[in-house]
mmCIF file of C-alpha atoms in Angstrom:
data_model
loop_
_atom_site.group_PDB
_atom_site.id
_atom_site.type_symbol
_atom_site.label_atom_id
_atom_site.label_comp_id
_atom_site.label_asym_id
_atom_site.label_seq_id
_atom_site.Cartn_x
_atom_site.Cartn_y
_atom_site.Cartn_z
ATOM 1 C CA UNK A 10 71.572 111.850 93.082
ATOM 2 C CA UNK A 11 74.183 114.305 91.851
ATOM 3 C CA UNK A 12 75.449 117.697 92.947
ATOM 4 C CA UNK A 13 78.412 119.996 92.880
ATOM 5 C CA UNK A 14 78.200 120.936 96.506
ATOM 6 C CA UNK A 15 78.644 124.249 98.246
ATOM 7 C CA UNK A 16 81.803 123.027 99.957
ATOM 8 C CA UNK A 17 83.701 122.820 96.664
ATOM 9 C CA UNK A 18 81.877 125.425 94.598
ATOM 10 C CA UNK A 19 82.538 129.023 93.811
ATOM 11 C CA UNK A 20 79.596 131.407 93.829
ATOM 12 C CA UNK A 21 78.050 132.484 90.530
ATOM 13 C CA UNK A 22 75.287 134.955 89.671
ATOM 14 C CA UNK A 23 72.356 134.190 87.413
ATOM 15 C CA UNK A 24 73.375 137.147 85.270
ATOM 16 C CA UNK A 25 76.785 135.591 84.690
ATOM 17 C CA UNK A 26 75.238 132.237 83.769
ATOM 18 C CA UNK A 27 72.711 133.869 81.444
ATOM 19 C CA UNK A 28 75.377 135.892 79.648
ATOM 20 C CA UNK A 29 78.016 133.156 79.333
ATOM 21 C CA UNK A 30 75.786 130.202 78.480
ATOM 22 C CA UNK A 31 73.106 131.811 76.317
ATOM 23 C CA UNK A 32 70.096 131.384 78.587
ATOM 24 C CA UNK A 33 67.192 133.755 79.016
ATOM 25 C CA UNK A 34 66.557 134.933 82.574
ATOM 26 C CA UNK A 35 63.057 135.228 84.030
ATOM 27 C CA UNK A 36 62.544 137.665 85.634
ATOM 28 C CA UNK A 37 65.469 139.767 84.338
ATOM 29 C CA UNK A 38 65.884 141.747 87.577
ATOM 30 C CA UNK A 39 67.180 138.597 89.355
ATOM 31 C CA UNK A 40 70.547 138.837 87.577
ATOM 32 C CA UNK A 41 72.346 139.468 90.887
ATOM 33 C CA UNK A 42 70.941 136.345 92.588
ATOM 34 C CA UNK A 43 73.881 134.144 93.582
ATOM 35 C CA UNK A 44 73.849 130.342 93.455
ATOM 36 C CA UNK A 45 76.368 128.288 95.424
ATOM 37 C CA UNK A 46 75.824 124.743 94.132
ATOM 38 C CA UNK A 47 74.381 122.706 91.268
ATOM 39 C CA UNK A 48 71.937 119.820 91.549
ATOM 40 C CA UNK A 49 70.425 117.645 88.808
ATOM 41 C CA UNK A 50 68.012 115.758 91.053
ATOM 42 C CA UNK A 51 65.400 117.131 93.465
ATOM 43 C CA UNK A 52 66.769 114.981 96.290
ATOM 44 C CA UNK A 53 70.207 116.543 95.969
ATOM 45 C CA UNK A 54 68.993 120.158 96.069
ATOM 46 C CA UNK A 55 70.508 122.153 98.942
ATOM 47 C CA UNK A 56 69.790 125.763 99.963
ATOM 48 C CA UNK A 57 71.315 128.107 97.399
ATOM 49 C CA UNK A 58 71.344 125.525 94.583
ATOM 50 C CA UNK A 59 70.743 125.964 90.885
ATOM 51 C CA UNK A 60 68.457 123.075 89.926
ATOM 52 C CA UNK A 61 69.417 121.600 86.530
ATOM 53 C CA UNK A 62 67.035 118.656 85.932
ATOM 54 C CA UNK A 63 68.734 115.703 84.280
ATOM 55 C CA UNK A 64 65.810 113.700 82.869
ATOM 56 C CA UNK A 65 63.053 116.154 82.003
ATOM 57 C CA UNK A 66 61.263 118.677 84.169
ATOM 58 C CA UNK A 67 57.774 119.831 85.092
ATOM 59 C CA UNK A 68 56.345 122.611 87.266
ATOM 60 C CA UNK A 69 55.906 120.210 90.202
ATOM 61 C CA UNK A 70 59.634 119.390 90.198
ATOM 62 C CA UNK A 71 60.473 123.096 90.207
ATOM 63 C CA UNK A 72 58.169 123.587 93.186
ATOM 64 C CA UNK A 73 59.814 120.696 95.055
ATOM 65 C CA UNK A 74 63.245 122.121 94.332
ATOM 66 C CA UNK A 75 62.103 125.508 95.633
ATOM 67 C CA UNK A 76 60.828 123.912 98.840
ATOM 68 C CA UNK A 77 64.255 122.335 99.367
ATOM 69 C CA UNK A 78 65.934 125.722 99.039
ATOM 70 C CA UNK A 79 66.821 126.069 95.347
ATOM 71 C CA UNK A 80 67.484 129.673 94.375
ATOM 72 C CA UNK A 81 66.855 129.095 90.652
ATOM 73 C CA UNK A 82 66.226 126.405 88.035
ATOM 74 C CA UNK A 83 67.043 125.730 84.405
ATOM 75 C CA UNK A 84 64.128 124.898 82.105
ATOM 76 C CA UNK A 85 63.837 124.363 78.323
ATOM 77 C CA UNK A 86 62.005 127.041 76.317
ATOM 78 C CA UNK A 87 59.084 124.643 75.784
ATOM 79 C CA UNK A 88 58.407 124.694 79.552
ATOM 80 C CA UNK A 89 58.343 128.471 79.980
ATOM 81 C CA UNK A 90 54.550 128.811 79.861
ATOM 82 C CA UNK A 91 53.992 125.810 82.147
ATOM 83 C CA UNK A 92 56.387 127.297 84.718
ATOM 84 C CA UNK A 93 55.008 130.838 84.545
ATOM 85 C CA UNK A 94 53.685 130.602 88.099
ATOM 86 C CA UNK A 95 56.976 129.361 89.583
ATOM 87 C CA UNK A 96 58.257 131.570 92.388
ATOM 88 C CA UNK A 97 61.994 131.178 91.800
ATOM 89 C CA UNK A 98 64.074 132.670 88.971
ATOM 90 C CA UNK A 99 64.347 130.581 85.824
ATOM 91 C CA UNK A 100 67.189 130.248 83.332
ATOM 92 C CA UNK A 101 65.527 129.382 80.036
ATOM 93 C CA UNK A 102 67.580 127.422 77.540
ATOM 94 C CA UNK A 103 68.450 124.012 76.142
ATOM 95 C CA UNK A 104 71.779 123.190 77.776
ATOM 96 C CA UNK A 105 73.712 120.352 76.160
ATOM 97 C CA UNK A 106 76.277 118.196 77.971
ATOM 98 C CA UNK A 107 79.132 120.435 76.854
ATOM 99 C CA UNK A 108 77.488 123.531 78.360
ATOM 100 C CA UNK A 109 76.455 121.773 81.571
ATOM 101 C CA UNK A 110 79.976 120.388 81.900
ATOM 102 C CA UNK A 111 81.409 123.880 81.452
ATOM 103 C CA UNK A 112 79.065 125.301 84.111
ATOM 104 C CA UNK A 113 79.865 122.489 86.546
ATOM 105 C CA UNK A 114 83.604 122.843 85.944
ATOM 106 C CA UNK A 115 83.365 126.627 86.291
ATOM 107 C CA UNK A 116 81.505 126.358 89.586
ATOM 108 C CA UNK A 117 83.859 123.694 90.930
ATOM 109 C CA UNK A 118 86.881 125.831 90.075
ATOM 110 C CA UNK A 119 87.925 123.841 86.956
ATOM 111 C CA UNK A 120 89.649 121.062 88.949
ATOM 112 C CA UNK A 121 90.763 119.125 85.861
ATOM 113 C CA UNK A 122 92.937 122.078 84.853
ATOM 114 C CA UNK A 123 94.815 121.697 88.163
ATOM 115 C CA UNK A 124 95.335 117.947 87.770
ATOM 116 C CA UNK A 125 97.180 115.775 85.275
ATOM 117 C CA UNK A 126 94.321 113.675 83.898
ATOM 118 C CA UNK A 127 95.170 110.206 82.559
ATOM 119 C CA UNK A 128 92.375 108.211 80.891
ATOM 120 C CA UNK A 129 92.411 104.569 79.789
ATOM 121 C CA UNK A 130 90.249 103.003 77.080
ATOM 122 C CA UNK A 131 90.280 99.976 74.782
ATOM 123 C CA UNK A 132 89.811 96.302 75.512
ATOM 124 C CA UNK A 133 87.161 94.883 77.831
ATOM 125 C CA UNK A 134 86.206 96.345 81.203
ATOM 126 C CA UNK A 135 88.575 94.063 83.128
ATOM 127 C CA UNK A 136 91.504 95.162 80.951
ATOM 128 C CA UNK A 137 90.624 98.830 81.460
ATOM 129 C CA UNK A 138 90.449 98.431 85.246
ATOM 130 C CA UNK A 139 93.754 96.531 85.324
ATOM 131 C CA UNK A 140 95.453 99.192 83.184
ATOM 132 C CA UNK A 141 94.130 101.970 85.416
ATOM 133 C CA UNK A 142 95.613 100.273 88.481
ATOM 134 C CA UNK A 143 98.953 99.827 86.688
ATOM 135 C CA UNK A 144 99.153 103.489 85.671
ATOM 136 C CA UNK A 145 98.285 104.554 89.222
ATOM 137 C CA UNK A 146 100.922 102.232 90.637
ATOM 138 C CA UNK A 147 103.643 103.594 88.335
ATOM 139 C CA UNK A 148 102.777 107.230 89.038
ATOM 140 C CA UNK A 149 102.814 106.459 92.760
ATOM 141 C CA UNK A 150 106.246 104.813 92.433
ATOM 142 C CA UNK A 151 107.463 108.002 90.777
ATOM 143 C CA UNK A 152 106.408 109.989 93.835
ATOM 144 C CA UNK A 153 103.159 111.509 92.571
ATOM 145 C CA UNK A 154 100.102 111.891 94.828
ATOM 146 C CA UNK A 155 97.550 109.936 92.779
ATOM 147 C CA UNK A 156 93.765 109.593 92.693
ATOM 148 C CA UNK A 157 91.675 107.071 90.758
ATOM 149 C CA UNK A 158 88.107 107.249 89.442
ATOM 150 C CA UNK A 159 87.024 103.744 88.505
ATOM 151 C CA UNK A 160 83.908 101.706 89.251
ATOM 152 C CA UNK A 161 86.229 98.905 90.389
ATOM 153 C CA UNK A 162 87.418 101.173 93.207
ATOM 154 C CA UNK A 163 87.903 104.940 93.387
ATOM 155 C CA UNK A 164 90.223 106.665 95.784
ATOM 156 C CA UNK A 165 91.667 110.081 96.520
ATOM 157 C CA UNK A 166 95.250 109.437 97.610
ATOM 158 C CA UNK A 167 94.803 106.730 100.287
ATOM 159 C CA UNK A 168 91.145 107.514 100.963
ATOM 160 C CA UNK A 169 88.369 105.448 99.421
ATOM 161 C CA UNK A 170 85.733 107.475 97.579
ATOM 162 C CA UNK A 171 82.152 106.332 98.010
ATOM 163 C CA UNK A 172 80.602 107.180 94.648
ATOM 164 C CA UNK A 173 77.311 106.246 93.000
ATOM 165 C CA UNK A 174 78.139 104.651 89.621
ATOM 166 C CA UNK A 175 77.852 105.266 86.773
ATOM 167 C CA UNK A 176 78.847 108.871 87.380
ATOM 168 C CA UNK A 177 77.217 111.869 85.728
ATOM 169 C CA UNK A 178 78.603 115.304 84.888
ATOM 170 C CA UNK A 179 78.106 116.792 88.348
ATOM 171 C CA UNK A 180 79.436 113.662 90.091
ATOM 172 C CA UNK A 181 82.645 113.895 88.077
ATOM 173 C CA UNK A 182 83.289 117.550 88.874
ATOM 174 C CA UNK A 183 82.619 116.940 92.559
ATOM 175 C CA UNK A 184 84.995 113.944 92.619
ATOM 176 C CA UNK A 185 87.733 115.882 90.790
ATOM 177 C CA UNK A 186 87.346 118.806 93.183
ATOM 178 C CA UNK A 187 87.738 116.450 96.161
ATOM 179 C CA UNK A 188 90.883 114.930 94.598
ATOM 180 C CA UNK A 189 92.336 118.379 94.027
ATOM 181 C CA UNK A 190 91.546 119.509 97.564
ATOM 182 C CA UNK A 191 93.188 116.356 98.941
ATOM 183 C CA UNK A 192 96.424 117.284 97.184
ATOM 184 C CA UNK A 193 96.452 114.888 94.248
ATOM 185 C CA UNK A 194 98.770 115.767 91.368
ATOM 186 C CA UNK A 195 97.236 113.276 88.942
ATOM 187 C CA UNK A 196 93.990 111.385 88.485
ATOM 188 C CA UNK A 197 93.492 108.239 86.413
ATOM 189 C CA UNK A 198 90.026 107.511 85.037
ATOM 190 C CA UNK A 199 88.569 104.308 83.588
ATOM 191 C CA UNK A 200 86.626 104.984 80.394
ATOM 192 C CA UNK A 201 83.922 102.352 80.641
ATOM 193 C CA UNK A 202 80.135 102.245 80.992
ATOM 194 C CA UNK A 203 80.269 100.996 84.565
ATOM 195 C CA UNK A 204 82.168 104.102 85.666
ATOM 196 C CA UNK A 205 80.658 106.930 83.589
ATOM 197 C CA UNK A 206 77.361 107.809 81.977
ATOM 198 C CA UNK A 207 77.378 109.150 78.437
ATOM 199 C CA UNK A 208 78.757 112.708 78.390
ATOM 200 C CA UNK A 209 79.873 112.522 82.031
ATOM 201 C CA UNK A 210 83.355 113.891 81.321
ATOM 202 C CA UNK A 211 82.113 117.022 79.552
ATOM 203 C CA UNK A 212 84.257 119.926 80.735
ATOM 204 C CA UNK A 213 87.206 117.666 81.642
ATOM 205 C CA UNK A 214 90.548 118.165 79.879
ATOM 206 C CA UNK A 215 92.351 114.847 79.348
ATOM 207 C CA UNK A 216 96.135 115.163 79.179
ATOM 208 C CA UNK A 217 97.035 111.573 78.283
ATOM 209 C CA UNK A 218 94.654 109.058 76.708
ATOM 210 C CA UNK A 219 96.005 105.520 76.767
ATOM 211 C CA UNK A 220 94.626 102.888 74.381
ATOM 212 C CA UNK A 221 95.074 99.198 75.168
ATOM 213 C CA UNK A 222 97.163 98.163 72.159
ATOM 214 C CA UNK A 223 100.220 99.119 70.150
ATOM 215 C CA UNK A 224 100.845 102.763 69.391
ATOM 216 C CA UNK A 225 101.328 101.858 65.712
ATOM 217 C CA UNK A 226 97.838 100.317 65.455
ATOM 218 C CA UNK A 227 95.749 102.614 63.191
ATOM 219 C CA UNK A 228 92.635 101.725 65.216
ATOM 220 C CA UNK A 229 94.094 103.749 68.093
ATOM 221 C CA UNK A 230 92.695 106.983 66.688
ATOM 222 C CA UNK A 231 89.236 105.483 66.114
ATOM 223 C CA UNK A 232 89.139 104.203 69.701
ATOM 224 C CA UNK A 233 90.231 107.587 71.012
ATOM 225 C CA UNK A 234 87.612 109.471 69.013
ATOM 226 C CA UNK A 235 84.913 106.984 70.019
ATOM 227 C CA UNK A 236 85.743 107.415 73.718
ATOM 228 C CA UNK A 237 85.772 111.194 73.345
ATOM 229 C CA UNK A 238 82.413 111.150 71.570
ATOM 230 C CA UNK A 239 80.828 108.896 74.176
ATOM 231 C CA UNK A 240 82.121 110.500 77.370
ATOM 232 C CA UNK A 241 82.518 114.098 76.169
ATOM 233 C CA UNK A 242 85.983 114.945 77.501
ATOM 234 C CA UNK A 243 88.152 117.599 75.863
ATOM 235 C CA UNK A 244 90.610 116.008 73.441
ATOM 236 C CA UNK A 245 92.671 118.651 71.676
ATOM 237 C CA UNK A 246 96.205 119.291 70.430
ATOM 238 C CA UNK A 247 97.457 119.157 74.014
ATOM 239 C CA UNK A 248 96.110 115.617 74.510
ATOM 240 C CA UNK A 249 98.598 112.770 74.035
ATOM 241 C CA UNK A 250 96.941 109.703 72.478
ATOM 242 C CA UNK A 251 99.245 106.746 73.107
ATOM 243 C CA UNK A 252 99.510 102.975 73.056
ATOM 244 C CA UNK A 253 102.371 100.606 73.844
ATOM 245 C CA UNK A 254 105.614 101.188 71.944
ATOM 246 C CA UNK A 255 108.668 99.045 71.264
ATOM 247 C CA UNK A 256 110.563 101.228 73.734
ATOM 248 C CA UNK A 257 107.970 100.859 76.490
ATOM 249 C CA UNK A 258 107.745 97.091 75.846
ATOM 250 C CA UNK A 259 111.514 96.781 76.159
ATOM 251 C CA UNK A 260 111.563 98.736 79.413
ATOM 252 C CA UNK A 261 108.681 96.711 80.880
ATOM 253 C CA UNK A 262 110.295 93.375 79.968
ATOM 254 C CA UNK A 263 113.424 94.277 81.895
ATOM 255 C CA UNK A 264 111.398 94.103 85.110
ATOM 256 C CA UNK A 265 109.034 91.120 84.622
ATOM 257 C CA UNK A 266 106.447 89.986 87.133
ATOM 258 C CA UNK A 267 106.564 86.297 87.960
ATOM 259 C CA UNK A 268 103.441 84.169 87.812
ATOM 260 C CA UNK A 269 100.624 83.277 85.428
ATOM 261 C CA UNK A 270 99.939 86.903 84.579
ATOM 262 C CA UNK A 271 103.568 87.755 83.919
ATOM 263 C CA UNK A 272 103.233 88.678 80.223
ATOM 264 C CA UNK A 273 99.841 90.284 80.729
ATOM 265 C CA UNK A 274 101.326 92.487 83.426
ATOM 266 C CA UNK A 275 104.276 93.330 81.168
ATOM 267 C CA UNK A 276 101.798 94.664 78.600
ATOM 268 C CA UNK A 277 99.984 96.656 81.266
ATOM 269 C CA UNK A 278 103.293 98.004 82.549
ATOM 270 C CA UNK A 279 104.282 98.914 78.988
ATOM 271 C CA UNK A 280 101.106 100.958 78.439
ATOM 272 C CA UNK A 281 101.620 102.690 81.789
ATOM 273 C CA UNK A 282 105.217 103.503 80.842
ATOM 274 C CA UNK A 283 104.159 104.886 77.456
ATOM 275 C CA UNK A 284 101.484 107.066 79.078
ATOM 276 C CA UNK A 285 103.822 108.425 81.740
ATOM 277 C CA UNK A 286 106.528 109.120 79.172
ATOM 278 C CA UNK A 287 103.956 111.015 77.076
ATOM 279 C CA UNK A 288 103.354 113.181 80.134
ATOM 280 C CA UNK A 289 107.027 114.169 80.120
ATOM 281 C CA UNK A 290 108.620 111.799 82.645
ATOM 282 C CA UNK A 291 112.110 110.727 81.644
ATOM 283 C CA UNK A 292 112.775 107.107 80.779
ATOM 284 C CA UNK A 293 115.687 106.995 83.235
ATOM 285 C CA UNK A 294 113.398 108.026 86.105
ATOM 286 C CA UNK A 295 110.895 105.344 85.143
ATOM 287 C CA UNK A 296 113.619 102.688 84.952
ATOM 288 C CA UNK A 297 114.942 103.660 88.372
ATOM 289 C CA UNK A 298 111.468 103.472 89.921
ATOM 290 C CA UNK A 299 110.801 100.076 88.331
ATOM 291 C CA UNK A 300 114.183 98.762 89.432
ATOM 292 C CA UNK A 301 113.584 99.775 93.050
ATOM 293 C CA UNK A 302 110.105 98.241 93.015
ATOM 294 C CA UNK A 303 111.389 95.039 91.427
ATOM 295 C CA UNK A 304 114.213 94.691 93.964
ATOM 296 C CA UNK A 305 111.842 95.266 96.885
ATOM 297 C CA UNK A 306 109.425 92.620 95.611
ATOM 298 C CA UNK A 307 112.062 89.876 95.619
#
């Protein structure tokens, strides 16, 4: 059950949606109707919602959404005749994940543009979760209010987020909006199937994409492109695709963690250092934060 709720949404008219996302509007005179939330499941429809069915649609679903207070619904062109008797306005078009992500981000106020988004991929699920925690820990040490979206445990600052995994497009925008409202400066996301459905990050700009491995490994680019293709996030010239470097390894080894996972944690720390440096944090600041943390842990 997914929705971008009224509490985090900005209001949008059907005319705006029709014009910007290439949908027909039936009837045309409803262009000034305003929707205040998005829902992709009948159970999550609230009064004022635009119903955007996730897994197919029929006239009965539109009627149920109307009964729950939906102001409008999106249907594919093939359903126009079947929904001719529907009593709420219809946006007619085949929206792909990219368009739905853009609508959801637009309605939520584009929260990813207000946050530094760090994403971690590569390796097995356990490695991804461990790397996410290490990046979050380092950013926190550097004084950043941090949020995490990860099936192993999501949180907005110190508050646990109760999310229904794997997350879809609307779930992601709602979670990012909550993190932004809570005052987070950065959010770290785990790119794995347990956390996100395919295309779930459509409309999300990733600032730093960390790959579990060496930065010099040519497979880094293939892993980055594969993650982008699967989860749909925006990966452009502004995105830093990074792995561990000799410099980050050297810095991490100066502050080792004792115990059986010592070297494994050094590698995780190295990736976190490389990602944070890619975001523009100075090496001296990172070293100072690690030194303080290491001294306190003795």
